Amino acid sequence: MFDTLSLFHFLRPWWLIAVPLVLLLWYLVRRRLDGPTTDTAGLAPHLAEALSVGAHDHRRLHPIDGFACVGVLLALASAGPTWSKLPNPLIANTAPLVVALKVTPSMEEADLAPSRLERARFKISDLIASRAGARTALVAYAGSAHRVAPLTEDANILRPLLEGLTPQAMPVDGDTASRALSPAQDVLTDAETEGAILFVLDDMDPAEAKLFETADPNGTQLIFLTALPPGQSLTQLDRIPNATIVQMTPDDSDLAQLDRAIRSAYVAALGQDDRLQWHDRGRLLAIPAALLVLLWFRRGWTMRWAMVLLLLPLMSTPGQARAEGWRDWFLTPDQQGQIAMNRKEYSAAGGLFQDRYLSGYAKYKAGEYADAATIFAALETPEAAFAEGMTRIRNREYRPAIAAFERALELRPDWPEAEHNLALSKEILEYVETTREQSDTGEDSGIGADDVVFDNEAQRGSDTTIEAAKEGAAAQTADQWISSIDTDMTKFLRSRFLIENQEAEQ
């Protein structure tokens, strides 16, 4: 709440000049209405009161009172009150989140079915699913801490890594949560925005808790999700400044608490990002103003047309108007587009937005990738170039996607997300071309049923599907295949963590 109040301001403060003018007009008219209308000097008091017309009218409401209220509300609405920024939906719909998972033998206790670690995996997976489109990174710690995955929007990348995180994958035994704080903060530093760090743990050494008490999170929201049976808690976490502690629950109430904590970090992150537009909340005041206008339909409530004309400048809204019916009287085209977006009417929103970037994003959400890419390509901003690259990948145009990410890096050098997506696009293109060449030569590419291969007769980039043999020489059951993947991932992570420790010691 206090973060919101600190961000409150007006986008067009010069409209506030109208407030004292409206109040001055109200005072002058009201004073005239409250004044005596008949000269009663020399008359008896009871006769003077009987002859005074409207002597008690000051106790009643007058049309000027409604005019003043409407005028003040419209002036405030035109000033553009705001306390939050519009998110960049192509990058995230919430603050970036780094999940630091404790991976120790104690996490394999079965007092939370099926185990603390398995329950933690379920909760993390559900949290990632609820943050669809948001960036999440993964850090694992025991006696050492390791960055498992950078910030990514793809839950499919994190899921196998989560399954491979077992105590056997950790090269050093122990419980050093403080060591996970540094790599987690490095991830958010590279992202160039404030975010949140979520520790999922079942215990913390008191000495480690003291390190958190003196640590400088540098504006980062610290959240602790405790994997403990009902009735147990970690009191040592209570002394960590500005920390949010959530008890793991059988239902989704813990996820709701986590979502609120992460959203508070999101508000702070948006307030610090100068690239984002402020969200104009003026229309919230226009609604009560419209309701007050209904008072003029009361019998005896009439206004001079001169007073109505004084309201016309205040009723005008900034921006261009379009002939879209009665909605244009109350909402700007961008506001109408946002309403359509909230209703998931993405195609309609693409035609309503005047902001070209938002129009491109709406078409992106509608699956109109070609139109979205054309819009983004015409905008000379790094964010638009990044969005064009994302759109090209969706449309399987990998070479143009590479060019778009390269242009984004030219406009904004050292952008981690653009660098990551550029490298990923090159890997996809290389895989596509290698698969095509292997298909040309008849080599085994390892592609199974329903996988995508590329038509040898068509231009590179077009795709078709082939059917794999139903029975292989060494066919595996689904359970065996999944088990082998989990085992391989655990071995892979352990090897990677061992190499990282060796490099750190050198």
Coordinates of C-alpha atoms in Angstrom, one line a residue:
M1 CA 0.0 0.0 0.0
F2 CA 2.8 2.4 0.9
D3 CA 4.6 1.6 -2.3
T4 CA 1.5 2.6 -4.3
L5 CA 1.1 5.9 -2.4
S6 CA 4.7 6.8 -3.0
L7 CA 4.2 6.3 -6.8
F8 CA 1.0 8.4 -7.0
H9 CA 1.1 11.4 -9.2
F10 CA -0.7 13.2 -12.1
L11 CA 0.3 12.7 -15.7
R12 CA -1.2 16.1 -16.7
P13 CA -1.0 18.3 -13.6
W14 CA -1.9 21.5 -15.4
W15 CA -5.5 20.4 -15.4
L16 CA -5.5 20.8 -11.7
I17 CA -5.7 24.6 -12.3
A18 CA -9.4 24.0 -13.2
V19 CA -10.1 22.9 -9.6
P20 CA -9.8 26.2 -7.9
L21 CA -11.6 27.9 -10.8
V22 CA -14.6 25.6 -10.4
L23 CA -14.6 26.1 -6.6
L24 CA -14.4 29.9 -7.1
L25 CA -17.4 29.9 -9.4
W26 CA -19.3 27.7 -7.0
Y27 CA -18.5 30.0 -4.1
L28 CA -19.7 33.1 -6.0
V29 CA -22.9 31.6 -7.3
R30 CA -23.7 30.0 -3.9
R31 CA -23.1 33.2 -2.1
R32 CA -25.6 35.0 -4.4
L33 CA -28.1 32.2 -3.9
D34 CA -27.8 32.4 -0.1
G35 CA -28.1 36.2 0.1
P36 CA -31.4 38.0 0.9
T37 CA -33.7 38.6 -2.0
T38 CA -36.1 41.1 -0.4
D39 CA -35.5 44.4 1.5
T40 CA -37.1 43.7 4.9
A41 CA -35.8 46.7 6.8
G42 CA -38.3 48.2 9.3
L43 CA -40.6 45.2 9.2
A44 CA -41.5 43.0 12.2
P45 CA -39.4 39.8 12.4
H46 CA -42.3 37.5 11.7
L47 CA -43.4 39.5 8.7
A48 CA -39.8 39.8 7.4
E49 CA -39.4 36.0 7.6
A50 CA -42.7 35.5 5.7
L51 CA -41.7 37.9 3.0
S52 CA -38.2 36.5 2.5
V53 CA -38.3 34.2 -0.5
G54 CA -35.7 31.5 -0.4
A55 CA -34.3 32.5 3.0
H56 CA -33.7 28.8 3.9
D57 CA -32.5 27.7 0.5
H58 CA -28.9 27.5 1.7
R59 CA -29.9 24.4 3.5
R60 CA -30.8 22.7 0.2
L61 CA -28.7 21.4 -2.7
H62 CA -28.6 23.6 -5.8
P63 CA -27.6 22.8 -9.3
I64 CA -24.4 24.7 -8.7
D65 CA -23.4 22.1 -6.1
G66 CA -23.7 19.3 -8.6
F67 CA -21.9 21.4 -11.2
A68 CA -19.0 21.9 -8.7
C69 CA -18.7 18.2 -7.9
V70 CA -18.8 17.2 -11.6
G71 CA -16.3 19.9 -12.5
V72 CA -13.8 18.9 -9.8
L73 CA -14.1 15.2 -10.7
L74 CA -13.6 15.9 -14.4
A75 CA -10.7 18.1 -13.7
L76 CA -9.0 15.4 -11.6
A77 CA -9.8 12.8 -14.3
S78 CA -8.3 15.0 -17.0
A79 CA -5.2 15.5 -14.8
G80 CA -4.5 11.8 -15.2
P81 CA -4.1 10.3 -11.7
T82 CA -1.8 7.2 -11.8
W83 CA 0.1 5.0 -9.4
S84 CA 1.2 2.1 -11.5
K85 CA 2.7 1.4 -14.9
L86 CA 1.4 -0.6 -17.8
P87 CA 3.3 -3.9 -18.1
N88 CA 5.2 -5.0 -21.1
P89 CA 3.2 -8.1 -21.8
L90 CA 5.7 -9.6 -24.3
I91 CA 8.3 -9.9 -21.6
A92 CA 6.5 -10.6 -18.4
N93 CA 3.2 -10.1 -16.6
T94 CA 4.8 -10.1 -13.2
A95 CA 8.1 -9.5 -11.6
P96 CA 11.0 -11.9 -12.5
L97 CA 11.2 -14.6 -9.9
V98 CA 14.2 -16.7 -8.9
V99 CA 13.4 -19.9 -7.1
A100 CA 16.1 -21.2 -4.7
L101 CA 15.3 -24.8 -3.8
K102 CA 17.0 -26.6 -0.9
V103 CA 18.2 -30.0 -2.1
T104 CA 19.3 -32.0 0.9
P105 CA 18.5 -35.4 2.5
S106 CA 16.2 -33.7 5.0
M107 CA 14.0 -32.7 2.1
E108 CA 13.3 -36.3 1.4
E109 CA 11.4 -36.8 4.6
A110 CA 8.0 -38.3 4.0
D111 CA 6.1 -36.2 6.6
L112 CA 4.7 -34.3 3.6
A113 CA 3.4 -36.9 1.2
P114 CA 5.1 -38.1 -1.0
S115 CA 8.1 -36.2 0.4
R116 CA 9.1 -32.6 1.2
L117 CA 11.2 -32.4 -2.0
E118 CA 8.5 -33.9 -4.2
R119 CA 5.8 -31.6 -2.7
A120 CA 8.1 -28.6 -3.2
R121 CA 8.5 -29.6 -6.9
F122 CA 4.7 -29.8 -7.2
K123 CA 4.3 -26.3 -5.7
I124 CA 7.0 -24.8 -7.8
S125 CA 5.5 -26.3 -11.0
D126 CA 2.1 -25.0 -10.1
L127 CA 3.5 -21.5 -9.3
I128 CA 5.3 -21.4 -12.7
A129 CA 2.1 -22.5 -14.4
S130 CA 0.1 -19.7 -12.7
R131 CA 2.8 -17.2 -13.9
A132 CA 2.3 -18.1 -17.6
G133 CA 4.4 -15.6 -19.6
A134 CA 6.5 -14.5 -16.7
R135 CA 10.2 -15.2 -16.3
T136 CA 11.4 -17.6 -13.7
A137 CA 14.9 -18.8 -12.9
L138 CA 16.0 -21.8 -10.8
V139 CA 18.8 -22.1 -8.2
A140 CA 19.7 -25.2 -6.2
Y141 CA 21.7 -25.3 -3.0
A142 CA 23.0 -27.6 -0.3
G143 CA 26.6 -27.2 0.8
S144 CA 27.1 -25.2 -2.4
A145 CA 24.8 -23.1 -4.6
H146 CA 24.3 -23.4 -8.3
R147 CA 22.3 -21.6 -10.9
V148 CA 20.3 -24.4 -12.6
A149 CA 18.5 -22.3 -15.2
P150 CA 18.4 -18.6 -16.2
L151 CA 15.3 -16.5 -16.4
T152 CA 12.9 -18.2 -18.9
E153 CA 9.2 -18.0 -19.8
D154 CA 9.1 -21.7 -20.8
A155 CA 8.0 -24.0 -18.1
N156 CA 9.0 -27.0 -20.2
I157 CA 12.6 -26.0 -19.7
L158 CA 12.4 -25.9 -15.9
R159 CA 10.3 -29.1 -15.5
P160 CA 13.0 -31.7 -16.3
L161 CA 15.6 -29.7 -14.4
L162 CA 13.3 -29.8 -11.3
E163 CA 12.9 -33.5 -11.7
G164 CA 16.6 -34.0 -11.9
L165 CA 17.3 -32.1 -8.7
T166 CA 17.9 -34.7 -6.0
P167 CA 20.4 -34.8 -3.1
Q168 CA 22.5 -37.1 -5.3
A169 CA 23.0 -34.2 -7.8
M170 CA 24.5 -31.9 -5.2
P171 CA 28.3 -32.2 -5.1
V172 CA 28.7 -30.8 -1.5
D173 CA 26.6 -31.8 1.5
G174 CA 25.4 -29.0 3.8
D175 CA 22.8 -26.3 4.3
T176 CA 24.0 -22.9 3.2
A177 CA 21.0 -20.9 2.1
S178 CA 23.1 -17.7 2.2
R179 CA 25.2 -18.9 -0.7
A180 CA 22.2 -19.1 -2.9
L181 CA 21.4 -15.5 -2.3
S182 CA 24.4 -14.2 -4.4
P183 CA 23.6 -16.2 -7.6
A184 CA 19.9 -15.4 -7.3
Q185 CA 20.7 -11.7 -7.1
D186 CA 23.1 -11.9 -10.0
V187 CA 20.2 -13.3 -12.1
L188 CA 18.0 -10.3 -11.3
T189 CA 20.9 -7.9 -11.8
D190 CA 21.4 -9.3 -15.3
A191 CA 17.6 -8.8 -15.9
E192 CA 18.0 -5.1 -15.1
T193 CA 14.8 -5.0 -13.1
E194 CA 13.7 -5.6 -9.5
G195 CA 12.1 -9.0 -8.8
A196 CA 11.7 -11.5 -6.0
I197 CA 13.7 -14.5 -4.7
L198 CA 11.7 -17.4 -3.4
F199 CA 13.5 -19.8 -1.0
V200 CA 11.8 -23.2 -0.8
L201 CA 13.2 -25.0 2.3
D202 CA 12.4 -27.1 5.4
D203 CA 14.9 -25.6 7.8
M204 CA 17.7 -23.0 8.1
D205 CA 20.7 -23.0 10.4
P206 CA 20.5 -20.1 12.9
A207 CA 23.9 -18.9 11.7
E208 CA 22.6 -18.8 8.2
A209 CA 19.5 -16.8 9.4
K210 CA 21.8 -14.2 11.0
L211 CA 23.6 -13.8 7.6
F212 CA 20.2 -13.0 6.1
E213 CA 19.5 -10.5 8.8
T214 CA 22.6 -8.5 7.9
A215 CA 22.5 -9.1 4.1
D216 CA 21.6 -6.3 1.8
P217 CA 18.9 -7.6 -0.6
N218 CA 19.3 -4.4 -2.7
G219 CA 15.6 -3.8 -3.0
T220 CA 14.8 -7.5 -3.8
Q221 CA 11.7 -9.0 -2.2
L222 CA 12.7 -12.2 -0.2
I223 CA 10.0 -14.8 0.2
F224 CA 10.3 -18.1 2.1
L225 CA 8.0 -21.1 1.4
T226 CA 8.5 -23.6 4.2
A227 CA 8.0 -27.3 3.4
L228 CA 6.9 -28.4 6.9
P229 CA 4.0 -30.3 8.3
P230 CA 1.1 -28.3 9.7
G231 CA 1.9 -26.8 13.1
Q232 CA 5.6 -26.5 12.5
S233 CA 7.3 -23.2 11.6
L234 CA 10.8 -21.7 11.3
T235 CA 10.9 -19.0 13.9
Q236 CA 14.5 -17.9 12.9
L237 CA 13.0 -16.5 9.7
D238 CA 10.9 -14.0 11.6
R239 CA 13.9 -11.8 12.2
I240 CA 14.9 -11.4 8.6
P241 CA 13.9 -7.8 7.6
N242 CA 11.1 -7.3 5.0
A243 CA 10.8 -11.1 4.4
T244 CA 7.5 -12.8 3.5
I245 CA 7.1 -16.2 5.1
V246 CA 4.5 -18.6 3.6
Q247 CA 3.6 -22.0 5.1
M248 CA 3.1 -24.8 2.5
T249 CA -0.5 -26.0 2.5
P250 CA -2.4 -28.9 1.0
D251 CA -4.5 -26.6 -1.1
D252 CA -3.6 -23.6 -3.2
S253 CA -3.9 -20.9 -0.5
D254 CA -0.1 -20.8 -0.2
L255 CA 0.2 -20.1 -3.9
A256 CA -2.3 -17.2 -3.5
Q257 CA -0.1 -15.7 -0.8
L258 CA 3.0 -16.1 -3.0
D259 CA 1.2 -14.5 -5.9
R260 CA 0.4 -11.4 -3.7
A261 CA 4.0 -11.1 -2.5
I262 CA 5.4 -11.4 -6.0
R263 CA 2.9 -8.8 -7.3
S264 CA 4.0 -6.3 -4.7
A265 CA 7.5 -6.8 -6.0
Y266 CA 6.1 -6.2 -9.5
V267 CA 4.6 -2.9 -8.5
A268 CA 8.0 -1.7 -7.3
A269 CA 9.7 -3.1 -10.4
L270 CA 7.4 -1.2 -12.8
G271 CA 7.8 2.0 -10.8
Q272 CA 11.5 1.9 -11.5
D273 CA 11.3 1.1 -15.2
D274 CA 11.4 4.3 -17.2
R275 CA 10.7 2.5 -20.5
L276 CA 7.1 1.7 -19.5
Q277 CA 4.1 4.0 -19.7
W278 CA 2.1 5.0 -16.7
H279 CA -1.5 3.7 -16.4
D280 CA -3.9 6.6 -16.7
R281 CA -6.7 6.0 -14.1
G282 CA -8.7 9.1 -14.9
R283 CA -11.7 7.1 -16.2
L284 CA -12.3 5.8 -12.6
L285 CA -13.3 9.4 -11.7
A286 CA -15.3 9.9 -14.9
I287 CA -17.8 7.2 -13.8
P288 CA -19.0 9.0 -10.6
A289 CA -19.0 12.3 -12.6
A290 CA -21.4 10.7 -15.1
L291 CA -23.7 9.5 -12.3
L292 CA -23.8 13.0 -10.8
V293 CA -24.8 14.4 -14.2
L294 CA -28.0 12.4 -13.8
L295 CA -29.1 14.9 -11.1
W296 CA -29.8 17.4 -13.8
F297 CA -32.8 15.3 -14.8
R298 CA -34.5 16.1 -11.4
R299 CA -37.4 18.5 -11.6
G300 CA -36.3 22.0 -10.9
W301 CA -32.6 21.2 -11.5
T302 CA -31.7 23.4 -14.5
M303 CA -28.4 24.9 -15.5
R304 CA -27.6 27.8 -17.7
W305 CA -26.1 26.8 -21.0
A306 CA -23.1 29.0 -20.2
M307 CA -22.3 26.8 -17.2
V308 CA -22.6 23.7 -19.3
L309 CA -20.2 25.2 -21.9
L310 CA -17.7 25.7 -19.1
L311 CA -17.6 22.0 -18.6
L312 CA -16.9 21.1 -22.2
P313 CA -13.1 21.7 -22.0
L314 CA -13.0 19.5 -19.0
M315 CA -15.0 16.7 -20.6
S316 CA -12.5 16.5 -23.5
T317 CA -10.0 13.6 -23.2
P318 CA -6.5 13.8 -24.6
G319 CA -5.7 11.9 -27.7
Q320 CA -7.5 11.4 -31.0
A321 CA -11.1 10.3 -31.2
R322 CA -12.5 7.8 -33.6
A323 CA -16.1 7.1 -34.7
E324 CA -16.5 3.9 -32.7
G325 CA -19.9 4.7 -31.2
W326 CA -20.8 5.8 -27.7
R327 CA -17.7 4.2 -26.3
D328 CA -15.6 7.0 -27.7
W329 CA -17.4 9.5 -25.4
F330 CA -15.9 7.8 -22.4
L331 CA -12.9 5.7 -23.4
T332 CA -9.9 6.3 -25.6
P333 CA -9.1 3.8 -28.4
D334 CA -6.2 2.4 -26.3
Q335 CA -8.5 1.9 -23.3
Q336 CA -11.0 0.1 -25.5
G337 CA -8.2 -2.1 -26.8
Q338 CA -7.2 -2.9 -23.2
I339 CA -10.7 -3.9 -22.4
A340 CA -10.8 -6.2 -25.4
M341 CA -7.5 -7.7 -24.3
N342 CA -8.8 -8.4 -20.8
R343 CA -11.7 -10.2 -22.5
K344 CA -9.2 -12.2 -24.5
E345 CA -10.6 -10.7 -27.7
Y346 CA -7.1 -10.3 -29.1
S347 CA -8.0 -9.8 -32.8
A348 CA -10.4 -7.0 -32.0
A349 CA -7.9 -5.4 -29.7
G350 CA -5.4 -5.3 -32.5
G351 CA -7.7 -3.1 -34.5
L352 CA -8.6 -0.8 -31.6
F353 CA -5.1 0.1 -30.2
Q354 CA -3.6 3.3 -31.6
D355 CA -0.4 2.4 -29.9
R356 CA 1.4 0.4 -32.6
Y357 CA 3.4 -1.6 -30.1
L358 CA 0.3 -2.7 -28.2
S359 CA -1.5 -3.4 -31.5
G360 CA 1.3 -5.6 -32.6
Y361 CA 1.2 -7.5 -29.2
A362 CA -2.6 -8.0 -29.6
K363 CA -2.1 -9.5 -33.0
Y364 CA 0.7 -11.7 -31.6
K365 CA -1.7 -13.0 -29.0
A366 CA -4.3 -13.6 -31.7
G367 CA -1.8 -15.7 -33.6
E368 CA -1.6 -13.2 -36.5
Y369 CA 2.2 -13.5 -36.5
A370 CA 2.8 -12.1 -40.0
D371 CA 0.9 -8.9 -39.2
A372 CA 2.4 -8.6 -35.8
A373 CA 6.0 -8.9 -37.2
T374 CA 5.2 -6.3 -39.8
I375 CA 4.1 -3.8 -37.1
F376 CA 7.1 -4.5 -34.9
A377 CA 9.5 -4.2 -37.8
A378 CA 8.3 -0.7 -38.4
L379 CA 9.1 0.5 -34.9
E380 CA 12.7 1.7 -34.1
T381 CA 12.9 0.6 -30.5
P382 CA 14.9 -2.3 -28.9
E383 CA 11.7 -3.7 -27.3
A384 CA 9.9 -3.8 -30.7
A385 CA 12.9 -5.5 -32.3
F386 CA 12.9 -8.1 -29.5
A387 CA 9.1 -8.6 -29.9
E388 CA 9.6 -9.0 -33.7
G389 CA 12.2 -11.8 -33.0
M390 CA 9.7 -13.5 -30.7
T391 CA 7.0 -13.3 -33.3
R392 CA 9.3 -14.6 -36.1
I393 CA 10.1 -17.6 -34.0
R394 CA 6.5 -18.3 -33.4
N395 CA 6.0 -18.1 -37.2
R396 CA 9.0 -20.4 -37.7
E397 CA 10.9 -17.7 -39.5
Y398 CA 14.2 -18.4 -37.9
R399 CA 16.6 -16.3 -40.1
P400 CA 14.5 -13.1 -39.8
A401 CA 14.2 -13.8 -36.0
I402 CA 18.0 -13.9 -35.8
A403 CA 18.2 -10.6 -37.6
A404 CA 15.6 -9.1 -35.3
F405 CA 17.4 -10.1 -32.1
E406 CA 20.7 -8.8 -33.6
R407 CA 19.0 -5.4 -34.3
A408 CA 17.7 -5.4 -30.7
L409 CA 21.2 -5.8 -29.4
E410 CA 22.4 -3.0 -31.7
L411 CA 19.8 -0.7 -30.2
R412 CA 20.4 -1.9 -26.7
P413 CA 23.8 -3.7 -26.2
D414 CA 24.3 -6.3 -23.5
W415 CA 20.6 -7.2 -23.2
P416 CA 20.7 -10.7 -21.6
E417 CA 17.3 -11.8 -22.8
A418 CA 18.1 -10.7 -26.4
E419 CA 21.4 -12.5 -26.2
H420 CA 19.8 -15.6 -24.9
N421 CA 17.1 -15.6 -27.6
L422 CA 19.6 -14.9 -30.3
A423 CA 21.7 -17.9 -29.3
L424 CA 18.6 -20.0 -29.0
S425 CA 17.4 -19.0 -32.5
K426 CA 20.8 -19.9 -34.0
E427 CA 20.6 -23.3 -32.3
I428 CA 17.1 -23.9 -33.6
L429 CA 18.2 -22.9 -37.1
E430 CA 21.2 -25.2 -37.0
Y431 CA 19.1 -28.1 -35.7
V432 CA 16.6 -27.5 -38.5
E433 CA 19.2 -27.4 -41.2
T434 CA 21.0 -30.5 -39.8
T435 CA 17.8 -32.4 -39.6
R436 CA 17.1 -31.6 -43.3
E437 CA 20.5 -32.7 -44.3
Q438 CA 20.2 -35.9 -42.4
S439 CA 16.9 -36.5 -44.0
D440 CA 18.4 -35.9 -47.4
T441 CA 21.2 -38.5 -46.8
G442 CA 18.9 -41.0 -45.0
E443 CA 20.7 -40.7 -41.7
D444 CA 19.0 -41.4 -38.4
S445 CA 18.0 -38.1 -36.9
G446 CA 16.3 -39.5 -33.8
I447 CA 13.0 -38.0 -34.6
G448 CA 10.0 -40.0 -33.4
A449 CA 6.3 -39.9 -34.2
D450 CA 4.7 -36.5 -34.5
D451 CA 8.0 -34.8 -34.4
V452 CA 8.7 -32.1 -37.0
V453 CA 10.9 -32.7 -40.0
F454 CA 11.5 -30.6 -43.0
D455 CA 10.3 -31.3 -46.5
N456 CA 13.2 -32.0 -48.8
E457 CA 11.4 -30.7 -51.8
A458 CA 10.3 -27.4 -50.3
Q459 CA 12.2 -24.3 -49.2
R460 CA 14.0 -24.4 -45.9
G461 CA 11.7 -23.4 -43.1
S462 CA 8.6 -25.2 -44.3
D463 CA 7.6 -28.3 -42.4
T464 CA 5.8 -31.6 -42.7
T465 CA 5.4 -34.6 -40.5
I466 CA 6.4 -38.2 -41.0
E467 CA 5.4 -41.4 -39.1
A468 CA 8.1 -43.2 -37.2
A469 CA 8.3 -46.9 -37.0
K470 CA 5.9 -48.2 -34.4
E471 CA 8.3 -50.8 -33.1
G472 CA 12.0 -50.2 -32.6
A473 CA 14.7 -52.7 -32.1
A474 CA 15.1 -51.7 -28.5
A475 CA 11.7 -50.3 -27.6
Q476 CA 11.2 -48.9 -24.1
T477 CA 8.1 -48.5 -22.1
A478 CA 7.1 -45.0 -21.2
D479 CA 8.0 -45.5 -17.5
Q480 CA 11.5 -46.8 -18.5
W481 CA 12.0 -43.8 -20.8
I482 CA 11.0 -41.2 -18.2
S483 CA 13.1 -43.0 -15.6
S484 CA 16.1 -42.9 -17.9
I485 CA 15.6 -39.2 -18.5
D486 CA 15.4 -38.4 -14.8
T487 CA 18.6 -40.4 -14.1
D488 CA 20.5 -38.8 -16.9
M489 CA 19.4 -35.3 -15.8
T490 CA 20.6 -36.0 -12.2
K491 CA 23.9 -37.2 -13.5
F492 CA 24.2 -34.3 -15.9
L493 CA 23.5 -31.8 -13.1
R494 CA 25.9 -33.4 -10.7
S495 CA 28.7 -33.3 -13.4
R496 CA 27.9 -29.7 -14.1
F497 CA 27.9 -28.7 -10.5
L498 CA 31.2 -30.5 -9.9
I499 CA 32.8 -28.6 -12.8
E500 CA 31.5 -25.3 -11.4
N501 CA 33.0 -26.0 -8.0
Q502 CA 36.3 -27.0 -9.5
E503 CA 36.4 -23.7 -11.5
A504 CA 35.5 -21.7 -8.4
E505 CA 38.4 -23.3 -6.5
Q506 CA 41.0 -22.5 -9.2

